[in-house]
Amino acid sequence: MKKLGILLFLCTCYMSFIGAQGTKSLDLKEIVDGKFYPKTVRNVMPMSEGEFYTQMNEDGTKIIKYSFRTGQQVEVLFDVSTARDCPFKNFDSYSFSPDGSTLLIATNKKRIYRRSFTADYYLYQLNKNADGVTTRNKIEKLSEGGAQQSPVFSPDGNMVAFVRDNNIFLVKRLYNNSESQVTKDGKRNSIINGLADWVYEEEFSMTTALSFSADNRMLAFIRFDESKVPTYSFPMYKGSNPTFDQFADYPGEYVYKYPKAGYPNSKVSVCSFNIQSKVIRTLQLPLDADGYIPRIEFTNDPNKLAVVTLNRHQNRMDLYMADPKSTVCKLALRDEDKYYIQEEEYLDMQFIDNNFCLKSERDGHSHLYWYNLNGELIKKLTPGSIEVSDFLGYNAKERAFYYLSNEGNPLCSYVCKVDLKGRQTKLSQKEGINSAIFSKDAQYYINIFSNVTTPPIVTINDNNGKVLKTIETNEELKKTMAEYAIPHKEFFSFTTTRGTKLNGWMIKPTDFDASRKYPVILYQYSGPGSQEVKNQFGISWETYMASRGYILVCVDGRGTGGRGEEFEKCTYMNIGVKEAQDQVATAQYMAQQSYVDKDKIGIWGWSYGGYMTLMSMSEGTPIFKAGVAVAPVTDYRFYDTVYTERYMRTPKENDEGYRSTSAIERADKLHGNLLLIHGLADDNVHYQNTAEYMERLVQLGIPFYAIPYNNRNHSIYGGNTRCHLYSSITNFFDSNLK
């Protein structure tokens, strides 16, 4: 159950204001509509030419090339107004062929789930073709057969593979874009070729399951047989924003495959397709009958397809090197964990020349390891009690590795460098949250920095951290903020009665008076590995509520990230219990403060945070007067296999754990007034969770309030929806805590 992009708006960004305060009051609609969103860099795409990067302009009409060295615009690579015979007025996204000579432009995107979509794709040549003929400025449609999904270029750029209706197609550009069909057994809710099924997309962050060999002769893909996976359905209505006119009189129904904890997953296999002979082979992969294949990728060796597998418990990861012709698979690496393996380990694995870089928690902290393609460890790259969150790039000339690390401070992140001799350098000099986008050759990077007192500052740096150019300081936002009375954020920590030190932040009203008593609202997410307590900028609903006389508090309890494996994974097999204890402990700590009204403490959260709201309000300690649970899981038997079983194993193996972590099972202990909010078309955390929880409360005679949102998914947005949601939460807390 991933944190959504919207949760960045909700909670990960909080701010304090620099300098003199203005007098204007914060307005909820202005916050929801993005008036206080900072400017940053988006859609940055490093080019194969190491010195350059590209960006799409805001209205989706141009692709602009910039210099990493100077930050200056070099040229406009594509412009819909000048492209010859261009059939569209704007576009949604784009990608390059590996050599950078061709653009693949996506238009008319239609979203499916969180990451997947269909689109109409167009090819645009940027230089001379193989015959020496300049074709620049000419748009070519990739396929005339209907919308496409997940197109992938061959390494030489002369072919594009894509998926339509669960089948793989191949376009050969040197043969007038001739199109052939690779697979023919694809069928909705049955067989998927080259794409991820729902649970792989949601929990393995995977959409594309296609890869070309380095010599352009083979295409590998994952085949999903989801015919045995149970289906889930929910109703669709006419609604608005968007409107479905076909459901004006009678509701429709959306049906798809969704494996709940303990139920069958898709049967997966890896196939290779010989482009010349057109022969499809199934690789001899020693996969558990109920195992996963979360990633495939060809290495620079055309005879080595890297295939990552997991057992169903997800505590054993195997990396195989598969020969796509002989179909033989050789085990190169096995990594095991007494709890579970984080998905970042195999998703962030990068293959570089004849090596690969792996992130692992095998010593209790997240570190980088450097291997050759045979799986032989060359060097552990990062030592100490730090947490590496991202591998950013590799400079072959200097044999230097770049990465993000908290350097032992879970509130911050820094851009760091280490070479094969073990020499380490922290390139980030400012305390706060840093992120980076490196050039292909790792000679330059764009750094985005912020902290609670500083809106994002975007700089271009060389690979030693020297700032070459500042391209954004958010001066306009600072001027806007100067007009408002904006509450500031402060960090704190405390030790629970169980002896655990926890980190948190607090936002007090701008006119805070220590002699008064204030109501308190706890915000939290609390999910495994998540972090909300960070030294990062932002203005949110929590800021707004503090401006209206509340104290807003967030604490990262046990099970959250940034503090090592044992702190994060101590909730294994029993998620939700220790986290709830820590939120109760936070409320008790706040109740002891002289400026807090101990009888007016509330709690709220979204997704896992909504689940935690229910678990905390029914922990057995009657300390919360009110709570709001948005899109909560209420019993993990209702949630998907990959996420749930990673932390809980199956219900059959852990029946007691599932009962002790069920909000429904402990509903009789619910204390405080409750507002439940859920989207009726939530494909992730199903409305079933809230429906069954409400039924339990009804039978117990416990009153509650509920707001269902028609046709809304897990993000609950569209038209005025988001403003209505936050207004409803605001009014609920006003009615119960003021």
PDB file of N, CA, C and O in Angstrom, residues 326-393:
ATOM      1  N   SER A 326      19.635 -20.766 -25.299  1.00  0.00           N
ATOM      2  CA  SER A 326      19.619 -22.117 -24.742  1.00  0.00           C
ATOM      3  C   SER A 326      18.560 -22.275 -23.663  1.00  0.00           C
ATOM      4  O   SER A 326      18.188 -23.392 -23.310  1.00  0.00           O
ATOM      5  N   THR A 327      18.091 -21.170 -23.108  1.00  0.00           N
ATOM      6  CA  THR A 327      17.088 -21.079 -22.026  1.00  0.00           C
ATOM      7  C   THR A 327      17.642 -21.503 -20.669  1.00  0.00           C
ATOM      8  O   THR A 327      16.899 -21.579 -19.688  1.00  0.00           O
ATOM      9  N   VAL A 328      18.945 -21.782 -20.584  1.00  0.00           N
ATOM     10  CA  VAL A 328      19.562 -22.193 -19.320  1.00  0.00           C
ATOM     11  C   VAL A 328      19.730 -20.978 -18.412  1.00  0.00           C
ATOM     12  O   VAL A 328      20.179 -19.916 -18.851  1.00  0.00           O
ATOM     13  N   CYS A 329      19.381 -21.155 -17.123  1.00  0.00           N
ATOM     14  CA  CYS A 329      19.476 -20.078 -16.144  1.00  0.00           C
ATOM     15  C   CYS A 329      20.476 -20.469 -15.056  1.00  0.00           C
ATOM     16  O   CYS A 329      20.346 -21.534 -14.443  1.00  0.00           O
ATOM     17  N   LYS A 330      21.474 -19.629 -14.804  1.00  0.00           N
ATOM     18  CA  LYS A 330      22.482 -19.893 -13.787  1.00  0.00           C
ATOM     19  C   LYS A 330      22.338 -18.892 -12.648  1.00  0.00           C
ATOM     20  O   LYS A 330      22.254 -17.681 -12.886  1.00  0.00           O
ATOM     21  N   LEU A 331      22.323 -19.412 -11.424  1.00  0.00           N
ATOM     22  CA  LEU A 331      22.207 -18.553 -10.252  1.00  0.00           C
ATOM     23  C   LEU A 331      23.487 -17.750 -10.076  1.00  0.00           C
ATOM     24  O   LEU A 331      24.576 -18.317  -9.953  1.00  0.00           O
ATOM     25  N   ALA A 332      23.358 -16.424 -10.067  1.00  0.00           N
ATOM     26  CA  ALA A 332      24.512 -15.541  -9.874  1.00  0.00           C
ATOM     27  C   ALA A 332      24.596 -15.028  -8.444  1.00  0.00           C
ATOM     28  O   ALA A 332      25.684 -14.838  -7.909  1.00  0.00           O
ATOM     29  N   LEU A 333      23.445 -14.809  -7.814  1.00  0.00           N
ATOM     30  CA  LEU A 333      23.445 -14.195  -6.488  1.00  0.00           C
ATOM     31  C   LEU A 333      22.196 -14.606  -5.732  1.00  0.00           C
ATOM     32  O   LEU A 333      21.113 -14.695  -6.312  1.00  0.00           O
ATOM     33  N   ARG A 334      22.362 -14.872  -4.456  1.00  0.00           N
ATOM     34  CA  ARG A 334      21.215 -15.089  -3.575  1.00  0.00           C
ATOM     35  C   ARG A 334      21.370 -14.170  -2.366  1.00  0.00           C
ATOM     36  O   ARG A 334      22.435 -14.112  -1.758  1.00  0.00           O
ATOM     37  N   ASP A 335      20.317 -13.448  -2.032  1.00  0.00           N
ATOM     38  CA  ASP A 335      20.314 -12.601  -0.843  1.00  0.00           C
ATOM     39  C   ASP A 335      19.111 -13.003   0.002  1.00  0.00           C
ATOM     40  O   ASP A 335      17.991 -13.125  -0.519  1.00  0.00           O
ATOM     41  N   GLU A 336      19.330 -13.212   1.289  1.00  0.00           N
ATOM     42  CA  GLU A 336      18.266 -13.644   2.188  1.00  0.00           C
ATOM     43  C   GLU A 336      18.187 -12.721   3.397  1.00  0.00           C
ATOM     44  O   GLU A 336      19.182 -12.109   3.792  1.00  0.00           O
ATOM     45  N   ASP A 337      17.017 -12.645   3.975  1.00  0.00           N
ATOM     46  CA  ASP A 337      16.789 -11.782   5.133  1.00  0.00           C
ATOM     47  C   ASP A 337      15.891 -12.534   6.104  1.00  0.00           C
ATOM     48  O   ASP A 337      14.963 -13.238   5.689  1.00  0.00           O
ATOM     49  N   LYS A 338      16.133 -12.396   7.406  1.00  0.00           N
ATOM     50  CA  LYS A 338      15.321 -13.113   8.383  1.00  0.00           C
ATOM     51  C   LYS A 338      13.906 -12.560   8.456  1.00  0.00           C
ATOM     52  O   LYS A 338      13.004 -13.222   8.995  1.00  0.00           O
ATOM     53  N   TYR A 339      13.700 -11.343   7.943  1.00  0.00           N
ATOM     54  CA  TYR A 339      12.355 -10.764   7.906  1.00  0.00           C
ATOM     55  C   TYR A 339      11.830 -10.777   6.463  1.00  0.00           C
ATOM     56  O   TYR A 339      11.105 -11.665   6.056  1.00  0.00           O
ATOM     57  N   TYR A 340      12.210  -9.782   5.689  1.00  0.00           N
ATOM     58  CA  TYR A 340      11.797  -9.669   4.292  1.00  0.00           C
ATOM     59  C   TYR A 340      12.787  -8.773   3.582  1.00  0.00           C
ATOM     60  O   TYR A 340      13.542  -8.006   4.214  1.00  0.00           O
ATOM     61  N   ILE A 341      12.795  -8.853   2.273  1.00  0.00           N
ATOM     62  CA  ILE A 341      13.689  -8.034   1.451  1.00  0.00           C
ATOM     63  C   ILE A 341      12.902  -6.857   0.895  1.00  0.00           C
ATOM     64  O   ILE A 341      11.825  -7.028   0.313  1.00  0.00           O
ATOM     65  N   GLN A 342      13.435  -5.663   1.106  1.00  0.00           N
ATOM     66  CA  GLN A 342      12.777  -4.459   0.601  1.00  0.00           C
ATOM     67  C   GLN A 342      12.761  -4.464  -0.922  1.00  0.00           C
ATOM     68  O   GLN A 342      13.733  -4.883  -1.568  1.00  0.00           O
ATOM     69  N   GLU A 343      11.686  -3.950  -1.505  1.00  0.00           N
ATOM     70  CA  GLU A 343      11.565  -3.962  -2.963  1.00  0.00           C
ATOM     71  C   GLU A 343      12.636  -3.116  -3.640  1.00  0.00           C
ATOM     72  O   GLU A 343      13.027  -3.383  -4.784  1.00  0.00           O
ATOM     73  N   GLU A 344      13.168  -2.084  -2.939  1.00  0.00           N
ATOM     74  CA  GLU A 344      14.185  -1.239  -3.552  1.00  0.00           C
ATOM     75  C   GLU A 344      15.434  -2.028  -3.920  1.00  0.00           C
ATOM     76  O   GLU A 344      16.192  -1.647  -4.807  1.00  0.00           O
ATOM     77  N   GLU A 345      15.670  -3.147  -3.223  1.00  0.00           N
ATOM     78  CA  GLU A 345      16.884  -3.926  -3.478  1.00  0.00           C
ATOM     79  C   GLU A 345      16.944  -4.396  -4.920  1.00  0.00           C
ATOM     80  O   GLU A 345      17.974  -4.294  -5.582  1.00  0.00           O
ATOM     81  N   TYR A 346      15.845  -4.915  -5.445  1.00  0.00           N
ATOM     82  CA  TYR A 346      15.880  -5.425  -6.810  1.00  0.00           C
ATOM     83  C   TYR A 346      15.412  -4.402  -7.833  1.00  0.00           C
ATOM     84  O   TYR A 346      15.787  -4.484  -9.002  1.00  0.00           O
ATOM     85  N   LEU A 347      14.643  -3.406  -7.395  1.00  0.00           N
ATOM     86  CA  LEU A 347      14.200  -2.386  -8.341  1.00  0.00           C
ATOM     87  C   LEU A 347      15.320  -1.396  -8.652  1.00  0.00           C
ATOM     88  O   LEU A 347      15.424  -0.885  -9.766  1.00  0.00           O
ATOM     89  N   ASP A 348      16.180  -1.101  -7.661  1.00  0.00           N
ATOM     90  CA  ASP A 348      17.250  -0.126  -7.855  1.00  0.00           C
ATOM     91  C   ASP A 348      18.552  -0.764  -8.331  1.00  0.00           C
ATOM     92  O   ASP A 348      19.551  -0.079  -8.499  1.00  0.00           O
ATOM     93  N   MET A 349      18.567  -2.075  -8.515  1.00  0.00           N
ATOM     94  CA  MET A 349      19.762  -2.751  -9.025  1.00  0.00           C
ATOM     95  C   MET A 349      20.114  -2.179 -10.400  1.00  0.00           C
ATOM     96  O   MET A 349      19.253  -2.091 -11.279  1.00  0.00           O
ATOM     97  N   GLN A 350      21.370  -1.769 -10.580  1.00  0.00           N
ATOM     98  CA  GLN A 350      21.773  -1.186 -11.860  1.00  0.00           C
ATOM     99  C   GLN A 350      22.903  -1.990 -12.471  1.00  0.00           C
ATOM    100  O   GLN A 350      23.897  -2.294 -11.797  1.00  0.00           O
ATOM    101  N   PHE A 351      22.738  -2.329 -13.755  1.00  0.00           N
ATOM    102  CA  PHE A 351      23.742  -3.080 -14.496  1.00  0.00           C
ATOM    103  C   PHE A 351      24.598  -2.093 -15.283  1.00  0.00           C
ATOM    104  O   PHE A 351      24.084  -1.320 -16.098  1.00  0.00           O
ATOM    105  N   ILE A 352      25.902  -2.110 -15.013  1.00  0.00           N
ATOM    106  CA  ILE A 352      26.824  -1.144 -15.596  1.00  0.00           C
ATOM    107  C   ILE A 352      27.991  -1.906 -16.206  1.00  0.00           C
ATOM    108  O   ILE A 352      28.764  -2.552 -15.479  1.00  0.00           O
ATOM    109  N   ASP A 353      28.097  -1.863 -17.525  1.00  0.00           N
ATOM    110  CA  ASP A 353      29.139  -2.608 -18.236  1.00  0.00           C
ATOM    111  C   ASP A 353      29.067  -4.081 -17.821  1.00  0.00           C
ATOM    112  O   ASP A 353      28.055  -4.716 -18.024  1.00  0.00           O
ATOM    113  N   ASN A 354      30.128  -4.606 -17.229  1.00  0.00           N
ATOM    114  CA  ASN A 354      30.147  -6.015 -16.824  1.00  0.00           C
ATOM    115  C   ASN A 354      29.960  -6.175 -15.318  1.00  0.00           C
ATOM    116  O   ASN A 354      30.449  -7.146 -14.725  1.00  0.00           O
ATOM    117  N   ASN A 355      29.254  -5.234 -14.721  1.00  0.00           N
ATOM    118  CA  ASN A 355      29.041  -5.248 -13.274  1.00  0.00           C
ATOM    119  C   ASN A 355      27.610  -4.887 -12.954  1.00  0.00           C
ATOM    120  O   ASN A 355      26.831  -4.505 -13.831  1.00  0.00           O
ATOM    121  N   PHE A 356      27.268  -4.990 -11.681  1.00  0.00           N
ATOM    122  CA  PHE A 356      26.001  -4.437 -11.218  1.00  0.00           C
ATOM    123  C   PHE A 356      26.153  -3.967  -9.778  1.00  0.00           C
ATOM    124  O   PHE A 356      26.992  -4.442  -9.014  1.00  0.00           O
ATOM    125  N   CYS A 357      25.333  -2.983  -9.436  1.00  0.00           N
ATOM    126  CA  CYS A 357      25.327  -2.394  -8.103  1.00  0.00           C
ATOM    127  C   CYS A 357      24.018  -2.790  -7.422  1.00  0.00           C
ATOM    128  O   CYS A 357      22.935  -2.634  -7.997  1.00  0.00           O
ATOM    129  N   LEU A 358      24.135  -3.299  -6.204  1.00  0.00           N
ATOM    130  CA  LEU A 358      22.990  -3.811  -5.462  1.00  0.00           C
ATOM    131  C   LEU A 358      22.895  -3.107  -4.116  1.00  0.00           C
ATOM    132  O   LEU A 358      23.909  -2.873  -3.457  1.00  0.00           O
ATOM    133  N   LYS A 359      21.692  -2.791  -3.695  1.00  0.00           N
ATOM    134  CA  LYS A 359      21.456  -2.240  -2.361  1.00  0.00           C
ATOM    135  C   LYS A 359      20.886  -3.343  -1.485  1.00  0.00           C
ATOM    136  O   LYS A 359      19.935  -4.029  -1.875  1.00  0.00           O
ATOM    137  N   SER A 360      21.460  -3.524  -0.292  1.00  0.00           N
ATOM    138  CA  SER A 360      21.031  -4.609   0.581  1.00  0.00           C
ATOM    139  C   SER A 360      21.097  -4.177   2.041  1.00  0.00           C
ATOM    140  O   SER A 360      21.908  -3.327   2.413  1.00  0.00           O
ATOM    141  N   GLU A 361      20.238  -4.816   2.860  1.00  0.00           N
ATOM    142  CA  GLU A 361      20.229  -4.576   4.305  1.00  0.00           C
ATOM    143  C   GLU A 361      20.859  -5.738   5.071  1.00  0.00           C
ATOM    144  O   GLU A 361      20.581  -5.936   6.244  1.00  0.00           O
ATOM    145  N   ARG A 362      21.713  -6.481   4.426  1.00  0.00           N
ATOM    146  CA  ARG A 362      22.225  -7.720   5.007  1.00  0.00           C
ATOM    147  C   ARG A 362      23.006  -7.516   6.303  1.00  0.00           C
ATOM    148  O   ARG A 362      23.146  -8.441   7.104  1.00  0.00           O
ATOM    149  N   ASP A 363      23.543  -6.303   6.543  1.00  0.00           N
ATOM    150  CA  ASP A 363      24.261  -6.065   7.799  1.00  0.00           C
ATOM    151  C   ASP A 363      23.445  -5.227   8.781  1.00  0.00           C
ATOM    152  O   ASP A 363      23.973  -4.731   9.771  1.00  0.00           O
ATOM    153  N   GLY A 364      22.146  -5.082   8.505  1.00  0.00           N
ATOM    154  CA  GLY A 364      21.275  -4.320   9.398  1.00  0.00           C
ATOM    155  C   GLY A 364      21.028  -2.899   8.969  1.00  0.00           C
ATOM    156  O   GLY A 364      20.186  -2.205   9.552  1.00  0.00           O
ATOM    157  N   HIS A 365      21.760  -2.434   7.963  1.00  0.00           N
ATOM    158  CA  HIS A 365      21.558  -1.100   7.400  1.00  0.00           C
ATOM    159  C   HIS A 365      21.599  -1.196   5.876  1.00  0.00           C
ATOM    160  O   HIS A 365      22.165  -2.137   5.310  1.00  0.00           O
ATOM    161  N   SER A 366      21.022  -0.221   5.220  1.00  0.00           N
ATOM    162  CA  SER A 366      20.946  -0.226   3.769  1.00  0.00           C
ATOM    163  C   SER A 366      22.246   0.292   3.170  1.00  0.00           C
ATOM    164  O   SER A 366      22.602   1.459   3.360  1.00  0.00           O
ATOM    165  N   HIS A 367      22.956  -0.593   2.454  1.00  0.00           N
ATOM    166  CA  HIS A 367      24.250  -0.234   1.869  1.00  0.00           C
ATOM    167  C   HIS A 367      24.325  -0.682   0.415  1.00  0.00           C
ATOM    168  O   HIS A 367      23.521  -1.497  -0.051  1.00  0.00           O
ATOM    169  N   LEU A 368      25.334  -0.138  -0.297  1.00  0.00           N
ATOM    170  CA  LEU A 368      25.570  -0.492  -1.689  1.00  0.00           C
ATOM    171  C   LEU A 368      26.692  -1.527  -1.785  1.00  0.00           C
ATOM    172  O   LEU A 368      27.702  -1.442  -1.074  1.00  0.00           O
ATOM    173  N   TYR A 369      26.502  -2.490  -2.728  1.00  0.00           N
ATOM    174  CA  TYR A 369      27.483  -3.547  -2.969  1.00  0.00           C
ATOM    175  C   TYR A 369      27.759  -3.622  -4.467  1.00  0.00           C
ATOM    176  O   TYR A 369      26.846  -3.476  -5.284  1.00  0.00           O
ATOM    177  N   TRP A 370      29.016  -3.897  -4.827  1.00  0.00           N
ATOM    178  CA  TRP A 370      29.451  -3.896  -6.218  1.00  0.00           C
ATOM    179  C   TRP A 370      29.873  -5.315  -6.622  1.00  0.00           C
ATOM    180  O   TRP A 370      30.722  -5.925  -5.968  1.00  0.00           O
ATOM    181  N   TYR A 371      29.232  -5.850  -7.679  1.00  0.00           N
ATOM    182  CA  TYR A 371      29.455  -7.222  -8.119  1.00  0.00           C
ATOM    183  C   TYR A 371      29.862  -7.246  -9.590  1.00  0.00           C
ATOM    184  O   TYR A 371      29.573  -6.304 -10.351  1.00  0.00           O
ATOM    185  N   ASN A 372      30.470  -8.351 -10.007  1.00  0.00           N
ATOM    186  CA  ASN A 372      30.566  -8.600 -11.442  1.00  0.00           C
ATOM    187  C   ASN A 372      29.347  -9.416 -11.872  1.00  0.00           C
ATOM    188  O   ASN A 372      28.550  -9.845 -11.033  1.00  0.00           O
ATOM    189  N   LEU A 373      29.208  -9.638 -13.175  1.00  0.00           N
ATOM    190  CA  LEU A 373      27.997 -10.285 -13.679  1.00  0.00           C
ATOM    191  C   LEU A 373      27.891 -11.753 -13.276  1.00  0.00           C
ATOM    192  O   LEU A 373      26.816 -12.350 -13.401  1.00  0.00           O
ATOM    193  N   ASN A 374      28.984 -12.327 -12.792  1.00  0.00           N
ATOM    194  CA  ASN A 374      28.926 -13.706 -12.303  1.00  0.00           C
ATOM    195  C   ASN A 374      28.436 -13.778 -10.858  1.00  0.00           C
ATOM    196  O   ASN A 374      28.339 -14.871 -10.291  1.00  0.00           O
ATOM    197  N   GLY A 375      28.157 -12.600 -10.269  1.00  0.00           N
ATOM    198  CA  GLY A 375      27.663 -12.571  -8.900  1.00  0.00           C
ATOM    199  C   GLY A 375      28.757 -12.582  -7.854  1.00  0.00           C
ATOM    200  O   GLY A 375      28.482 -12.811  -6.669  1.00  0.00           O
ATOM    201  N   GLU A 376      29.992 -12.333  -8.254  1.00  0.00           N
ATOM    202  CA  GLU A 376      31.104 -12.287  -7.307  1.00  0.00           C
ATOM    203  C   GLU A 376      31.215 -10.889  -6.713  1.00  0.00           C
ATOM    204  O   GLU A 376      31.293  -9.899  -7.447  1.00  0.00           O
ATOM    205  N   LEU A 377      31.210 -10.808  -5.389  1.00  0.00           N
ATOM    206  CA  LEU A 377      31.294  -9.519  -4.708  1.00  0.00           C
ATOM    207  C   LEU A 377      32.673  -8.910  -4.903  1.00  0.00           C
ATOM    208  O   LEU A 377      33.692  -9.527  -4.579  1.00  0.00           O
ATOM    209  N   ILE A 378      32.710  -7.697  -5.434  1.00  0.00           N
ATOM    210  CA  ILE A 378      33.971  -6.971  -5.596  1.00  0.00           C
ATOM    211  C   ILE A 378      34.236  -6.108  -4.371  1.00  0.00           C
ATOM    212  O   ILE A 378      35.331  -6.118  -3.820  1.00  0.00           O
ATOM    213  N   LYS A 379      33.188  -5.407  -3.908  1.00  0.00           N
ATOM    214  CA  LYS A 379      33.395  -4.532  -2.758  1.00  0.00           C
ATOM    215  C   LYS A 379      32.065  -4.076  -2.175  1.00  0.00           C
ATOM    216  O   LYS A 379      31.114  -3.815  -2.911  1.00  0.00           O
ATOM    217  N   LYS A 380      32.016  -4.040  -0.844  1.00  0.00           N
ATOM    218  CA  LYS A 380      30.943  -3.307  -0.177  1.00  0.00           C
ATOM    219  C   LYS A 380      31.333  -1.843  -0.230  1.00  0.00           C
ATOM    220  O   LYS A 380      32.391  -1.443   0.248  1.00  0.00           O
ATOM    221  N   LEU A 381      30.477  -1.025  -0.807  1.00  0.00           N
ATOM    222  CA  LEU A 381      30.856   0.351  -1.118  1.00  0.00           C
ATOM    223  C   LEU A 381      30.643   1.330   0.036  1.00  0.00           C
ATOM    224  O   LEU A 381      31.427   2.264   0.213  1.00  0.00           O
ATOM    225  N   THR A 382      29.573   1.151   0.798  1.00  0.00           N
ATOM    226  CA  THR A 382      29.218   2.145   1.820  1.00  0.00           C
ATOM    227  C   THR A 382      29.212   1.504   3.201  1.00  0.00           C
ATOM    228  O   THR A 382      28.447   0.581   3.448  1.00  0.00           O
ATOM    229  N   PRO A 383      30.041   1.982   4.119  1.00  0.00           N
ATOM    230  CA  PRO A 383      30.103   1.402   5.464  1.00  0.00           C
ATOM    231  C   PRO A 383      29.309   2.220   6.475  1.00  0.00           C
ATOM    232  O   PRO A 383      28.737   3.278   6.166  1.00  0.00           O
ATOM    233  N   GLY A 384      29.247   1.722   7.711  1.00  0.00           N
ATOM    234  CA  GLY A 384      28.708   2.490   8.826  1.00  0.00           C
ATOM    235  C   GLY A 384      27.227   2.291   9.062  1.00  0.00           C
ATOM    236  O   GLY A 384      26.555   1.519   8.385  1.00  0.00           O
ATOM    237  N   SER A 385      26.708   3.045  10.043  1.00  0.00           N
ATOM    238  CA  SER A 385      25.293   2.947  10.436  1.00  0.00           C
ATOM    239  C   SER A 385      24.469   4.004   9.713  1.00  0.00           C
ATOM    240  O   SER A 385      23.726   4.776  10.321  1.00  0.00           O
ATOM    241  N   ILE A 386      24.614   4.043   8.403  1.00  0.00           N
ATOM    242  CA  ILE A 386      23.855   4.983   7.581  1.00  0.00           C
ATOM    243  C   ILE A 386      22.762   4.216   6.849  1.00  0.00           C
ATOM    244  O   ILE A 386      22.723   2.993   6.868  1.00  0.00           O
ATOM    245  N   GLU A 387      21.885   4.957   6.203  1.00  0.00           N
ATOM    246  CA  GLU A 387      20.850   4.351   5.366  1.00  0.00           C
ATOM    247  C   GLU A 387      20.948   4.949   3.973  1.00  0.00           C
ATOM    248  O   GLU A 387      20.702   6.138   3.781  1.00  0.00           O
ATOM    249  N   VAL A 388      21.332   4.142   3.008  1.00  0.00           N
ATOM    250  CA  VAL A 388      21.386   4.579   1.617  1.00  0.00           C
ATOM    251  C   VAL A 388      19.993   4.421   1.022  1.00  0.00           C
ATOM    252  O   VAL A 388      19.417   3.331   1.052  1.00  0.00           O
ATOM    253  N   SER A 389      19.461   5.499   0.483  1.00  0.00           N
ATOM    254  CA  SER A 389      18.107   5.435  -0.075  1.00  0.00           C
ATOM    255  C   SER A 389      18.086   5.296  -1.584  1.00  0.00           C
ATOM    256  O   SER A 389      17.165   4.697  -2.139  1.00  0.00           O
ATOM    257  N   ASP A 390      19.113   5.833  -2.279  1.00  0.00           N
ATOM    258  CA  ASP A 390      19.114   5.781  -3.741  1.00  0.00           C
ATOM    259  C   ASP A 390      20.538   5.698  -4.271  1.00  0.00           C
ATOM    260  O   ASP A 390      21.433   6.408  -3.788  1.00  0.00           O
ATOM    261  N   PHE A 391      20.735   4.858  -5.275  1.00  0.00           N
ATOM    262  CA  PHE A 391      21.967   4.851  -6.060  1.00  0.00           C
ATOM    263  C   PHE A 391      21.743   5.800  -7.222  1.00  0.00           C
ATOM    264  O   PHE A 391      20.819   5.626  -8.009  1.00  0.00           O
ATOM    265  N   LEU A 392      22.586   6.823  -7.359  1.00  0.00           N
ATOM    266  CA  LEU A 392      22.324   7.913  -8.294  1.00  0.00           C
ATOM    267  C   LEU A 392      23.088   7.805  -9.606  1.00  0.00           C
ATOM    268  O   LEU A 392      22.614   8.276 -10.636  1.00  0.00           O
ATOM    269  N   GLY A 393      24.292   7.252  -9.563  1.00  0.00           N
ATOM    270  CA  GLY A 393      25.059   7.203 -10.798  1.00  0.00           C
ATOM    271  C   GLY A 393      26.462   6.679 -10.583  1.00  0.00           C
ATOM    272  O   GLY A 393      26.945   6.547  -9.455  1.00  0.00           O
TER     273      GLY A 393
END
